[in-house]
XYZ file of C-alpha atoms in Angstrom:
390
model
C 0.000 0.000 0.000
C 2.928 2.431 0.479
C 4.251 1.796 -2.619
C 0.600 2.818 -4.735
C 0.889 5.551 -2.070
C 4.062 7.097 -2.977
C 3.083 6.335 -6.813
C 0.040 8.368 -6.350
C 2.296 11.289 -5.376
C 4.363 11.147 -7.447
C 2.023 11.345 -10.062
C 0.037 14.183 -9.115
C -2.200 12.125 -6.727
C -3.410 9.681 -9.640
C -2.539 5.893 -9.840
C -0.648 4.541 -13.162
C -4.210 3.016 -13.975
C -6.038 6.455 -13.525
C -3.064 8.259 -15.874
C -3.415 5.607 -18.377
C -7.856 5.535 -18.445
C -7.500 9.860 -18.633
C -4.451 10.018 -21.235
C -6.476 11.011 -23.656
C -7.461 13.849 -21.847
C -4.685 14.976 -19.720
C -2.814 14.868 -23.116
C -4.907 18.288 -24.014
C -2.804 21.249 -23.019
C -5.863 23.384 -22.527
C -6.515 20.326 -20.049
C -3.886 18.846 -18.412
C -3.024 17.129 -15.099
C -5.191 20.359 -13.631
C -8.379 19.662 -15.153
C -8.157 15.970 -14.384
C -7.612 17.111 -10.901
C -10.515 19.830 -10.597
C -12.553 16.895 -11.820
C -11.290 14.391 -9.385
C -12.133 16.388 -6.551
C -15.547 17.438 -7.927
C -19.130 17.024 -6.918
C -21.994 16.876 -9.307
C -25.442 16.209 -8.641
C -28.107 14.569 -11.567
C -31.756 15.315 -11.435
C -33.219 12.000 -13.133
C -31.542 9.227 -14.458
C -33.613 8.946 -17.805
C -32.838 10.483 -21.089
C -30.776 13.317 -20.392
C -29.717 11.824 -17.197
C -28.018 8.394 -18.678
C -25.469 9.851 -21.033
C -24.654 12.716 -18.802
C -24.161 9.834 -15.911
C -21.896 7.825 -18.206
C -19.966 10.415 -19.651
C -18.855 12.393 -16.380
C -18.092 9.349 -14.737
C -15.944 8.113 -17.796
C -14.435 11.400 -17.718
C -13.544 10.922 -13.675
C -15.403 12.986 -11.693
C -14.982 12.702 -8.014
C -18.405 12.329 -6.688
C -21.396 12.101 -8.657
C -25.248 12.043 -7.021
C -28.353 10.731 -8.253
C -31.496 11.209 -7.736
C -34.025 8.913 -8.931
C -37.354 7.044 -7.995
C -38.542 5.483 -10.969
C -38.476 1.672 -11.931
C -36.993 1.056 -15.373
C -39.838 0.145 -18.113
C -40.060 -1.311 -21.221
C -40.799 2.237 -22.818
C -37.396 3.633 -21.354
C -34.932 1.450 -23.419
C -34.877 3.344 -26.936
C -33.289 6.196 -24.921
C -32.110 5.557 -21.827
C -28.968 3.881 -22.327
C -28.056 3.261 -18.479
C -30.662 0.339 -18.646
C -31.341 -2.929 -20.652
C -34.222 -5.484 -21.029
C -32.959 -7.520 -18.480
C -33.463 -4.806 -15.914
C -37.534 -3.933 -16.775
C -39.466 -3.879 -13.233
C -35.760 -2.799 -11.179
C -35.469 0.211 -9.671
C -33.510 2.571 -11.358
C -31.073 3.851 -9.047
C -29.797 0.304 -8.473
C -29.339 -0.311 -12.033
C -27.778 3.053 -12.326
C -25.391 2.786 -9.769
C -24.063 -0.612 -10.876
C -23.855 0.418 -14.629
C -21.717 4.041 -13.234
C -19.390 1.716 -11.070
C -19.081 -0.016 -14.261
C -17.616 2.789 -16.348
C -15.439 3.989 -13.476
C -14.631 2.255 -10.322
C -13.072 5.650 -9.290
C -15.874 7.575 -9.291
C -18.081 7.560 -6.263
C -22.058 7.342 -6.327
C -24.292 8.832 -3.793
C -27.913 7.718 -4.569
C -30.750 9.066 -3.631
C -33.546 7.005 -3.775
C -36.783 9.329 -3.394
C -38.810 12.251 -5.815
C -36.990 15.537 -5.350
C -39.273 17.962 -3.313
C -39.384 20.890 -1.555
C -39.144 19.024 1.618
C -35.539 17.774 0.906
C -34.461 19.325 -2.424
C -32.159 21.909 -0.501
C -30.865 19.168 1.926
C -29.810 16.720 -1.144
C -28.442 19.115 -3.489
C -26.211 21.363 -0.628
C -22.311 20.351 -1.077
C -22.542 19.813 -4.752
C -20.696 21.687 -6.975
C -22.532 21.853 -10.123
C -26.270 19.976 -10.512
C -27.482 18.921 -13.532
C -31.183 19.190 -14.018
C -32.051 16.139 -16.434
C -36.002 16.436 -15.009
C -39.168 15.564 -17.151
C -41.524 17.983 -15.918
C -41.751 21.456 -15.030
C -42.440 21.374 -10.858
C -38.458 19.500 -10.779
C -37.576 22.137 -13.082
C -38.833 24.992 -11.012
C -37.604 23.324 -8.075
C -34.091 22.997 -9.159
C -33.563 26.260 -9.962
C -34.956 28.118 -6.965
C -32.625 25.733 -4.655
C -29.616 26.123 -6.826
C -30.383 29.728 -6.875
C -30.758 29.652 -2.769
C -27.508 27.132 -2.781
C -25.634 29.368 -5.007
C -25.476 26.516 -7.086
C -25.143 26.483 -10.649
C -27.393 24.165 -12.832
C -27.081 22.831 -16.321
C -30.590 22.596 -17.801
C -31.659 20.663 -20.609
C -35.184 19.514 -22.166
C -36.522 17.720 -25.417
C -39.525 17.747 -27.354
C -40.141 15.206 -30.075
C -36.689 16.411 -32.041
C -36.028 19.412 -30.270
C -33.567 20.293 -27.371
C -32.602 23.060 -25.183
C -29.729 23.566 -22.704
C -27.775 27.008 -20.818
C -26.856 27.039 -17.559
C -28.385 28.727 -15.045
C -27.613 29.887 -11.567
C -24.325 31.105 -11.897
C -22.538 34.065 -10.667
C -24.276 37.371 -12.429
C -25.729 34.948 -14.871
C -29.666 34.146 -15.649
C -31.524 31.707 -13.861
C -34.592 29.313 -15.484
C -37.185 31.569 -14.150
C -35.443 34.512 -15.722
C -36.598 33.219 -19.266
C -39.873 31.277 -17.963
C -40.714 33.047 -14.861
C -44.335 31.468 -14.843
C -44.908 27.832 -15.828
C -47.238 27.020 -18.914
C -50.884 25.822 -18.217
C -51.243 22.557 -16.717
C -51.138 20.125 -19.119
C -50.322 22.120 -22.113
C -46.582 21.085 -23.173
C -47.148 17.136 -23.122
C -44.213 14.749 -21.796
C -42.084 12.371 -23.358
C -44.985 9.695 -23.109
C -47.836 12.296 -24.770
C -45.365 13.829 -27.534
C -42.331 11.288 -28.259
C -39.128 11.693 -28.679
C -36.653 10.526 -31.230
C -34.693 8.505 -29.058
C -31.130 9.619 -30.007
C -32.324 13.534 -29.046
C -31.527 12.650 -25.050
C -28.331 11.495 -25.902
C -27.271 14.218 -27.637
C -28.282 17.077 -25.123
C -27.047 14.904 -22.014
C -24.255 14.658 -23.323
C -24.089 18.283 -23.813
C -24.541 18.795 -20.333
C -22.358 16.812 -19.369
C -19.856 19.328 -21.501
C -20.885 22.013 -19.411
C -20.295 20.790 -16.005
C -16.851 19.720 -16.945
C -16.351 22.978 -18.419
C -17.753 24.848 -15.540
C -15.558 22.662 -13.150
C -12.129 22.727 -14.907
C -12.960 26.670 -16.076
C -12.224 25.804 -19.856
C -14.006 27.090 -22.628
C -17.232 29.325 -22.366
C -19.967 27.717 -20.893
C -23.710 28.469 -21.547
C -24.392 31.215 -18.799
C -26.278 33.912 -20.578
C -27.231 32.006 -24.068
C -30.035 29.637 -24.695
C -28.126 26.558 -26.855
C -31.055 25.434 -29.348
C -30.935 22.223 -31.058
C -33.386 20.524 -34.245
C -32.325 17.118 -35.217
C -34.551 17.223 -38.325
C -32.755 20.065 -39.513
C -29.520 19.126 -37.727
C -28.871 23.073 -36.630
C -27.901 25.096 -33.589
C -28.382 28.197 -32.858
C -28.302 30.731 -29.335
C -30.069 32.923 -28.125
C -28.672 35.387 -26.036
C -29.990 35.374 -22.115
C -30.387 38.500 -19.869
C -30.474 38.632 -15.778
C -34.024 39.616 -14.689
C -33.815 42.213 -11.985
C -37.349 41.289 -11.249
C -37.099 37.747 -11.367
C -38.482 35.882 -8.244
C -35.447 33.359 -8.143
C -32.582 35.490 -8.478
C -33.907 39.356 -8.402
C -33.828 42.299 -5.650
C -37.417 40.488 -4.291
C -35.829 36.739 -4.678
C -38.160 33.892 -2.850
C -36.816 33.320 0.619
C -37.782 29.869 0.704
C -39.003 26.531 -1.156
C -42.816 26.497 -2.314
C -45.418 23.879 -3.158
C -44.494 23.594 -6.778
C -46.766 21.128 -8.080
C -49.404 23.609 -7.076
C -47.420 26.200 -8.698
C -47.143 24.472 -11.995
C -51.242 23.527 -11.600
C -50.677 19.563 -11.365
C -52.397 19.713 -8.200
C -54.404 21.917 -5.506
C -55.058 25.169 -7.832
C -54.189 23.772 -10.902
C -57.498 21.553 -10.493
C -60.159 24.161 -12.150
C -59.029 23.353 -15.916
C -60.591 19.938 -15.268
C -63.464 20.874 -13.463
C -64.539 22.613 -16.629
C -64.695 18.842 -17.754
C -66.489 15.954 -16.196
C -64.392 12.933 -15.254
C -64.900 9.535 -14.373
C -62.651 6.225 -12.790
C -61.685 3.346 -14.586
C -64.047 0.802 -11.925
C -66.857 3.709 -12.705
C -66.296 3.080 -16.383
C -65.985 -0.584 -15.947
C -69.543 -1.313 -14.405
C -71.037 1.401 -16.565
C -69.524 -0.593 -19.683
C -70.450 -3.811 -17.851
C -74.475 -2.581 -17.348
C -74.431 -2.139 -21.122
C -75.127 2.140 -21.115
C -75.289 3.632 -24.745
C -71.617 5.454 -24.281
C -69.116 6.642 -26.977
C -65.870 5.451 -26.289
C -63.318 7.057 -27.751
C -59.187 6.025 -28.012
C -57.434 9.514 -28.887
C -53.958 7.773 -28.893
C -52.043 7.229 -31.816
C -52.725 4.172 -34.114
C -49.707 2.636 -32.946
C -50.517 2.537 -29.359
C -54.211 1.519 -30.019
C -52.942 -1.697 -31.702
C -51.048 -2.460 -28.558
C -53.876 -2.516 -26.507
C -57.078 -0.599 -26.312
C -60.348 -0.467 -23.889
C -63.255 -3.278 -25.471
C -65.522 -1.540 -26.835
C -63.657 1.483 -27.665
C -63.529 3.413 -31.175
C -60.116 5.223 -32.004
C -59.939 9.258 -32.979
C -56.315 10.281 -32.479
C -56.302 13.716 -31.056
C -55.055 15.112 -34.056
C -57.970 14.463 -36.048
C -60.736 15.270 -33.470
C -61.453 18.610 -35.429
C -61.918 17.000 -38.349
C -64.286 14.151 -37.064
C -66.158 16.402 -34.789
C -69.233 15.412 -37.008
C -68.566 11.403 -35.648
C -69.763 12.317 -32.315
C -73.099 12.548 -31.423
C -73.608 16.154 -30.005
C -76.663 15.365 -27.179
C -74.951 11.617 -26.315
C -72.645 10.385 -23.710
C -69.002 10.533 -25.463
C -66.052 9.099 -22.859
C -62.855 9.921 -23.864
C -59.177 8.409 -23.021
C -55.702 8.441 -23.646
C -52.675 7.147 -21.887
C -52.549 9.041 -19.017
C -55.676 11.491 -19.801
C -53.535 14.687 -20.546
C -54.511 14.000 -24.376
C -57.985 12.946 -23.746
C -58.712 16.306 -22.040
C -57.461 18.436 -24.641
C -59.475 16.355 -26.808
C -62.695 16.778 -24.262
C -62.242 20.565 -24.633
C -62.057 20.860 -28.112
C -65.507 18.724 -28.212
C -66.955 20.937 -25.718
C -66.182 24.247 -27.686
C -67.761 22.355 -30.617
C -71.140 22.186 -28.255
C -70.998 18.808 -27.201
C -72.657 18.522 -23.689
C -71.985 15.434 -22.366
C -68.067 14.705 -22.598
C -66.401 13.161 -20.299
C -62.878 12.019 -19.167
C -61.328 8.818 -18.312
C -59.174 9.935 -14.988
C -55.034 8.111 -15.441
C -56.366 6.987 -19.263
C -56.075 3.462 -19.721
C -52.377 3.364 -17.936
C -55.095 3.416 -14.600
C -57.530 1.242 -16.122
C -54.547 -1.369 -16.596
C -53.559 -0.724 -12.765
C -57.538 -1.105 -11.439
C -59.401 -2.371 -13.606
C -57.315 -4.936 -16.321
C -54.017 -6.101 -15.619
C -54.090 -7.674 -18.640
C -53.076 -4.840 -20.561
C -49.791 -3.881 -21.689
C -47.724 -1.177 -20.088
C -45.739 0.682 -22.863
């Protein structure tokens, strides 16, 4: 043990097998032994371990950072494995931030993983993300992203955020000294409901890859203080078109993050972002009904319209008996298909979809529409197990 000991120092505090794994780095004279060091002693935090979160997990552990945290609840699912390359088929029903941990340890048995094994909230968010130098915000859904920033902001953290939509990304960093934070350039979160998720919209599976990776740029160019990282620009990316371009960011002296009248402390922010509590009144405007409701009112035989307003694809993996299929996209132009005085009941994966479908119907002067609460992704949990998750 003295002798790796004395190695070590002798080589700047790395072992032979750590100068040989980083030689293609430390070769970079913009790089060097320093930047291997800054990284080595280094703590970065990652918000989800899905899309974003995989690549960025692999890469800055391949590239030898210190310490890197994750925080994830999920269970890995079929539907995760065009994207999220931490996980394979063998690992469907595991818990993610098992599976992520082994598969980190993997790439690097120098790095070290603290896991955190719970949804990030306002209850612990500030406790889990002090002590880190950079976070990463690889989050799904705007309460996380809201979240993230206010605690980084409190933490004087700085935050790499990216997103994706269908074959679209976006990625800056926020939080840092004099720079912009998120709520700077979306100081008020969009209507419930109104930007769908990964599950509602798709996403070209090699889209994640690309902008986690990306982040993963910026936190090792934020740590080793190479290079110009995002603060102030807004990095846009289309995959169809295969373009970039920036947009340029400014400090809000008004913002409620990071202004002169800055938030003193952590808020509900699923009521903030209208999931729940206040964010409730869009669907009163629409009735609603359970999957057992729908089941005996299906099983008594009542004169319903049932309508699928998934895609094709996921209507020929499974789909409620009895059902008829109008993908959302062509409810305008089939508004004629629905009686206007019957019963219509409409559903979707989740019932995002299906309400946007049940307001365009109502606008049309349909009276009785109404909306299948968790779409058939609850029906499959309480009513028919049957079905396949996807």
């Amino acid at each position: 043990m003295d002798h790796i000991a004395e190695e070590c120092q002798l080589n700047n505090g790395f072992s032979p097998e750590e100068l040989r794994r980083y030689s293609r780095q430390l070769t970079l004279p913009e790089f060097g032994i320093v930047g291997q060091r800054a990284l080595a002693s280094a703590k970065v935090l990652i918000v989800g371990a899905g899309g974003l979160g995989s690549p960025a997990a692999l890469y800055l552990a391949a590239a030898g950072i210190g310490t890197l945290g994750v925080v994830e609840f999920d269970v890995v699912d079929e539907s995760n494995l065009h994207r999220q390359i931490l996980y394979s088929s063998a690992d469907i029903g595991n818990p993610k931030i098992d599976v992520a941990r082994e598969r980190i340890i993997a790439a690097n048995p120098n790095v070290r993983v603290d896991c955190f094994d719970s949804r990030l909230a306002s209850s612990n968010a500030l406790d889990i993300m002090d002590g880190f130098d950079v976070v990463i915000d690889a989050s799904d859904n705007f309460p996380t992203r809201y979240l993230v920033n206010d605690a980084s902001v409190m933490l004087g953290i700085p935050t790499v955020y990216g997103s994706i939509h269908r074959f679209e990304g976006q990625l800056s960093v926020f939080g840092a000294a004099d720079g912009p934070c998120y709520r700077c350039l979306f100081r008020e979160p969009p209507p419930a409901g109104a930007v769908p998720n990964c599950a509602e919209a798709g996403v070209l599976g090699v889209l994640p890859g690309i902008i986690g990776t990306l982040q993963a740029t910026e936190a090792i160019k934020l740590i080793t203080g190479i290079g110009e990282p995002l603060i102030g620009r807004l990095l846009l990316f289309d995959a169809l078109a295969m373009s970039f371009r920036t947009i340029t960011l400014r400090r809000d002296p008004d913002c409620p993050s990071c202004g002169a009248n800055r938030v003193k402390e952590l808020i509900d922010y699923e009521v903030f972002c209208g999931v729940s509590g206040n964010g409730a009144s869009r669907e009163e405007k629409i009735q609603s009904i359970a999957p057992q409701e729908l089941a005996d009112l299906l099983q008594r035989g009542e004169d319903v319209d049932l309508v699928d307003v998934r895609e094709e694809y996921e209507w020929n993996i499974a789909h409620i008996p009895g059902s008829r299929l109008v993908p959302l996209g062509r409810i305008a132009d089939e508004i004629e298909s629905f009686e206007p005085k019957g019963k219509t009941i409409l559903y979707c994966k989740s019932g995002v979809r299906s309400m946007h479908a049940a307001e365009q119907l109502v606008a049309a002067g349909l009276d009785n529409v109404v909306n299948l609460t968790g779409g058939i992704a609850r029906w499959r949990e309480e009513v028919d197990a049957s079905i396949p998750k996807y």
